[in-house]
Coordinates of C-alpha atoms in Angstrom, one line a residue:
E1 CA 96.5 39.6 -150.9
F2 CA 97.2 36.7 -148.5
R3 CA 100.5 35.9 -150.2
R4 CA 101.6 39.5 -150.4
V5 CA 101.0 40.1 -146.6
L6 CA 102.5 36.8 -145.6
F7 CA 105.7 37.3 -147.6
R8 CA 106.2 40.8 -146.1
S9 CA 106.3 39.6 -142.5
T10 CA 109.9 38.3 -142.4
F11 CA 112.3 37.0 -145.0
N12 CA 112.1 33.5 -143.6
D13 CA 108.3 33.6 -144.3
T14 CA 109.2 34.2 -148.0
T15 CA 111.6 31.2 -148.1
Y16 CA 109.2 28.8 -146.4
A17 CA 106.3 30.2 -148.5
A18 CA 108.3 29.3 -151.6
L19 CA 108.6 25.7 -150.3
A20 CA 104.9 25.5 -149.4
L21 CA 103.8 26.8 -152.8
R22 CA 106.0 24.2 -154.5
L23 CA 104.5 21.4 -152.4
V24 CA 100.9 22.6 -152.8
D25 CA 100.7 24.4 -156.1
G26 CA 103.7 22.8 -157.9
T27 CA 105.2 26.1 -158.8
V28 CA 106.7 29.2 -157.1
P29 CA 106.1 32.7 -158.5
A30 CA 109.1 34.1 -160.3
A31 CA 108.9 37.3 -158.2
T32 CA 109.3 35.2 -155.0
V33 CA 112.4 33.4 -156.4
A34 CA 113.8 36.8 -157.5
A35 CA 113.2 38.2 -154.0
I36 CA 115.2 35.3 -152.5
R37 CA 118.0 35.7 -155.0
A38 CA 118.2 39.5 -154.4
A39 CA 118.8 39.0 -150.7
E40 CA 121.9 36.8 -151.0
H41 CA 125.1 38.4 -149.7
P42 CA 128.2 38.3 -151.9
D43 CA 129.7 35.5 -149.7
G44 CA 126.7 33.3 -150.3
G45 CA 124.9 33.8 -147.0
W46 CA 121.5 35.3 -146.2
D47 CA 120.4 37.3 -143.1
Y48 CA 117.1 37.2 -141.4
T49 CA 116.0 40.6 -142.7
G50 CA 116.4 39.8 -146.4
D51 CA 117.5 43.4 -146.8
L52 CA 121.2 43.9 -147.8
S53 CA 121.0 47.6 -146.9
T54 CA 120.6 46.9 -143.2
G55 CA 124.1 45.5 -142.8
T56 CA 122.7 42.6 -140.8
P57 CA 125.2 39.7 -140.6
E58 CA 124.3 36.4 -142.4
D59 CA 123.3 33.4 -140.4
I60 CA 123.1 29.6 -141.0
N61 CA 119.4 29.2 -140.4
T62 CA 118.3 31.8 -142.9
T63 CA 120.9 30.6 -145.5
A64 CA 119.7 27.0 -145.2
A65 CA 116.1 28.1 -145.6
A66 CA 117.0 30.2 -148.7
I67 CA 118.8 27.3 -150.3
I68 CA 115.6 25.2 -149.8
G69 CA 113.5 28.1 -151.2
L70 CA 115.7 28.4 -154.3
V71 CA 115.5 24.6 -155.0
A72 CA 111.7 24.8 -154.5
G73 CA 111.7 27.6 -157.1
G74 CA 113.5 25.4 -159.7
A75 CA 117.2 26.1 -159.0
T76 CA 119.5 23.3 -160.2
Q77 CA 122.5 21.9 -158.3
S78 CA 124.8 23.9 -160.4
D79 CA 122.9 27.2 -159.8
D80 CA 125.3 30.0 -158.9
G81 CA 123.3 31.1 -156.0
V82 CA 123.0 27.6 -154.5
Q83 CA 126.8 27.0 -155.0
R84 CA 127.7 30.3 -153.3
A85 CA 125.4 29.3 -150.4
L86 CA 127.0 25.9 -150.1
G87 CA 130.4 27.7 -150.0
Y88 CA 129.1 29.9 -147.1
L89 CA 128.0 26.7 -145.2
A90 CA 131.4 25.2 -145.9
V91 CA 133.3 28.2 -144.6
H92 CA 131.3 28.2 -141.4
Q93 CA 131.2 24.4 -140.7
Q94 CA 132.9 23.5 -137.4
P95 CA 135.6 20.9 -137.0
D96 CA 133.1 18.5 -135.3
G97 CA 131.0 18.6 -138.5
G98 CA 128.2 20.9 -137.1
W99 CA 127.4 24.5 -137.3
R100 CA 127.0 27.4 -134.9
E101 CA 125.1 30.6 -135.1
D102 CA 126.8 33.9 -134.4
G103 CA 127.9 34.0 -130.7
D104 CA 127.3 30.3 -130.0
A105 CA 130.0 28.7 -127.9
V106 CA 129.0 25.2 -128.8
T107 CA 127.5 23.4 -131.9
N108 CA 123.9 24.4 -132.4
P109 CA 121.7 21.4 -133.2
N110 CA 119.1 23.6 -134.8
A111 CA 121.5 25.3 -137.2
T112 CA 123.2 22.0 -137.9
A113 CA 120.0 20.2 -138.7
L114 CA 118.8 23.0 -141.0
A115 CA 122.2 23.0 -142.8
V116 CA 121.9 19.3 -143.3
L117 CA 118.4 19.6 -144.7
A118 CA 119.5 22.4 -147.1
I119 CA 122.5 20.3 -148.3
R120 CA 120.3 17.3 -148.8
T121 CA 117.7 19.4 -150.6
A122 CA 120.5 20.6 -153.0
G123 CA 121.1 17.0 -153.9
Y124 CA 124.1 16.1 -151.8
D125 CA 124.9 13.8 -149.0
P126 CA 125.7 16.1 -146.0
D127 CA 128.1 13.5 -144.5
A128 CA 130.2 13.3 -147.7
G129 CA 132.6 15.9 -148.8
A130 CA 131.3 16.4 -152.3
W131 CA 129.1 19.3 -151.4
R132 CA 132.0 21.4 -150.0
P133 CA 133.6 23.6 -152.7
A134 CA 137.4 23.3 -152.8
L135 CA 137.7 27.0 -151.8
P136 CA 134.7 29.3 -151.9
A137 CA 135.1 32.6 -153.6
G138 CA 136.5 35.2 -151.2
A139 CA 137.5 32.6 -148.5
A140 CA 141.1 32.4 -147.5
S141 CA 140.8 28.8 -146.3
L142 CA 138.4 26.2 -145.0
T143 CA 138.5 24.8 -141.5
A144 CA 139.6 21.2 -141.4
V145 CA 136.5 19.1 -140.6
T146 CA 137.1 15.8 -138.8
G147 CA 133.5 14.9 -138.0
T148 CA 130.3 14.7 -139.9
P149 CA 127.0 16.6 -139.3
T150 CA 125.5 13.3 -138.0
D151 CA 128.4 13.0 -135.6
A152 CA 127.8 16.5 -134.3
L153 CA 124.1 15.9 -133.7
L154 CA 124.6 12.6 -132.0
A155 CA 127.3 14.1 -129.8
A156 CA 124.9 16.8 -128.7
Q157 CA 122.4 14.4 -127.1
A158 CA 122.0 14.4 -123.3
D159 CA 121.0 11.5 -121.2
D160 CA 117.4 12.7 -121.1
G161 CA 117.2 12.5 -124.9
H162 CA 117.2 16.2 -125.8
L163 CA 119.9 17.7 -128.0
V164 CA 121.9 20.2 -126.0
G165 CA 122.2 23.6 -127.6
P166 CA 123.3 27.1 -126.7
Y167 CA 119.7 28.2 -125.8
D168 CA 119.2 25.7 -123.0
D169 CA 119.8 28.4 -120.5
F170 CA 116.3 29.6 -121.2
G171 CA 114.8 26.3 -120.1
L172 CA 114.1 22.9 -121.8
N173 CA 114.5 23.7 -125.5
T174 CA 112.6 21.3 -127.6
F175 CA 113.0 23.2 -130.8
G176 CA 116.6 22.2 -131.4
T177 CA 115.7 18.6 -130.6
A178 CA 112.8 18.6 -133.0
Q179 CA 115.0 20.0 -135.8
G180 CA 117.7 17.5 -134.9
V181 CA 115.4 14.6 -135.4
H182 CA 114.7 15.8 -138.9
G183 CA 118.5 16.3 -139.5
L184 CA 119.2 12.8 -138.3
L185 CA 116.5 11.1 -140.3
R186 CA 117.0 13.2 -143.4
N187 CA 113.8 11.9 -145.0
W188 CA 112.3 15.4 -144.9
L189 CA 110.9 16.2 -148.4
V190 CA 112.4 13.0 -149.9
G191 CA 110.9 12.7 -153.4
A192 CA 109.1 16.1 -153.1
L193 CA 111.9 18.2 -154.7
P194 CA 113.9 17.2 -157.8
L195 CA 117.3 17.4 -156.3
A196 CA 116.7 15.2 -153.3
V197 CA 119.4 12.5 -152.9
P198 CA 118.0 9.3 -154.4
T199 CA 117.2 6.6 -151.8
T200 CA 118.6 3.1 -152.1
T201 CA 117.1 -0.2 -151.2
T202 CA 119.2 -3.0 -149.8
T203 CA 118.5 -6.3 -151.5
S204 CA 119.8 -9.9 -151.2
T205 CA 119.8 -12.9 -153.4
T206 CA 119.1 -15.2 -150.4
A207 CA 116.5 -13.2 -148.5
P208 CA 113.7 -10.7 -149.1
P209 CA 114.7 -7.0 -149.1
S210 CA 115.2 -5.8 -145.5
T211 CA 116.2 -2.6 -143.8
T212 CA 117.5 -4.4 -140.7
S213 CA 120.1 -7.1 -140.1
A214 CA 121.9 -8.8 -137.3
A215 CA 124.7 -6.3 -137.9
A216 CA 123.1 -2.9 -137.4
P217 CA 122.8 -1.1 -140.8
S218 CA 124.8 2.1 -141.2
R219 CA 121.8 3.9 -142.8
L220 CA 118.2 4.3 -142.0
A221 CA 115.7 3.2 -144.7
N222 CA 114.5 6.0 -146.9
S223 CA 117.0 8.4 -145.6
G224 CA 120.7 9.4 -145.7
A225 CA 121.1 9.3 -142.0
R226 CA 122.9 6.8 -139.8
D227 CA 121.0 4.2 -137.8
T228 CA 120.1 6.4 -135.0
G229 CA 117.0 4.6 -133.7
P230 CA 117.6 5.1 -129.9
T231 CA 118.7 8.6 -130.5
V232 CA 115.6 9.5 -132.4
V233 CA 113.3 7.8 -129.9
L234 CA 114.9 9.5 -127.0
G235 CA 114.7 12.8 -128.8
V236 CA 111.0 12.4 -129.4
V237 CA 110.5 11.5 -125.7
A238 CA 112.4 14.7 -124.8
I239 CA 110.1 16.8 -127.1
G240 CA 107.1 15.2 -125.4
L241 CA 108.3 16.1 -122.0
G242 CA 109.0 19.6 -123.0
L243 CA 105.5 20.0 -124.5
G244 CA 104.1 18.6 -121.2
L245 CA 106.0 21.2 -119.2
V246 CA 104.8 24.0 -121.5
A247 CA 101.2 22.8 -121.2

């Protein structure tokens, strides 16, 4: 009964419940996976209602969560639903490497981070081009992308550490910053799902394995993200300040 009520609340509840069930129980009910699949639009996106009959436009956040839910439910990298969804993300990726939600005038760090986590969960490096289909079905063309998702997240950081997003007009928005930290580190769910990008360990014949060097490494240990130490620290500080203001 708990599961039935929880899944009915919003479609995002269903996608994240699929992930939770995979992590806790090791399996996702077939009916849950079927419900996620049934809500996919022909262009590969999902909308927040999970009901195709409403005519609600798709969005990046829900699509990313649905990809993660499908992988949690056992979808492989070549799964048609996953590949269509990656095509949707490719069509909507901005030239700076990030993503926007409908109506956003600037890159949205929350949407960008969730897209990064979905691509990573599907077994790809978000900063490499391998995850982008040459031309998704139904798309006339793809926007030329000159930056990477990591570039877009780093460029969004303000002097106080928070990641500037389109919802800052409502006050200090820590949500995008919190998601952005996950997107930068990319070690979210590493090893928990089968399609996670394998991590690599840097070794040397003259010194013990190390994740740091005199020349700053281009990747963080146990993640696919760039060395963003100061960015992550400032981001965490900004989140703490925001929580203090809320309290």
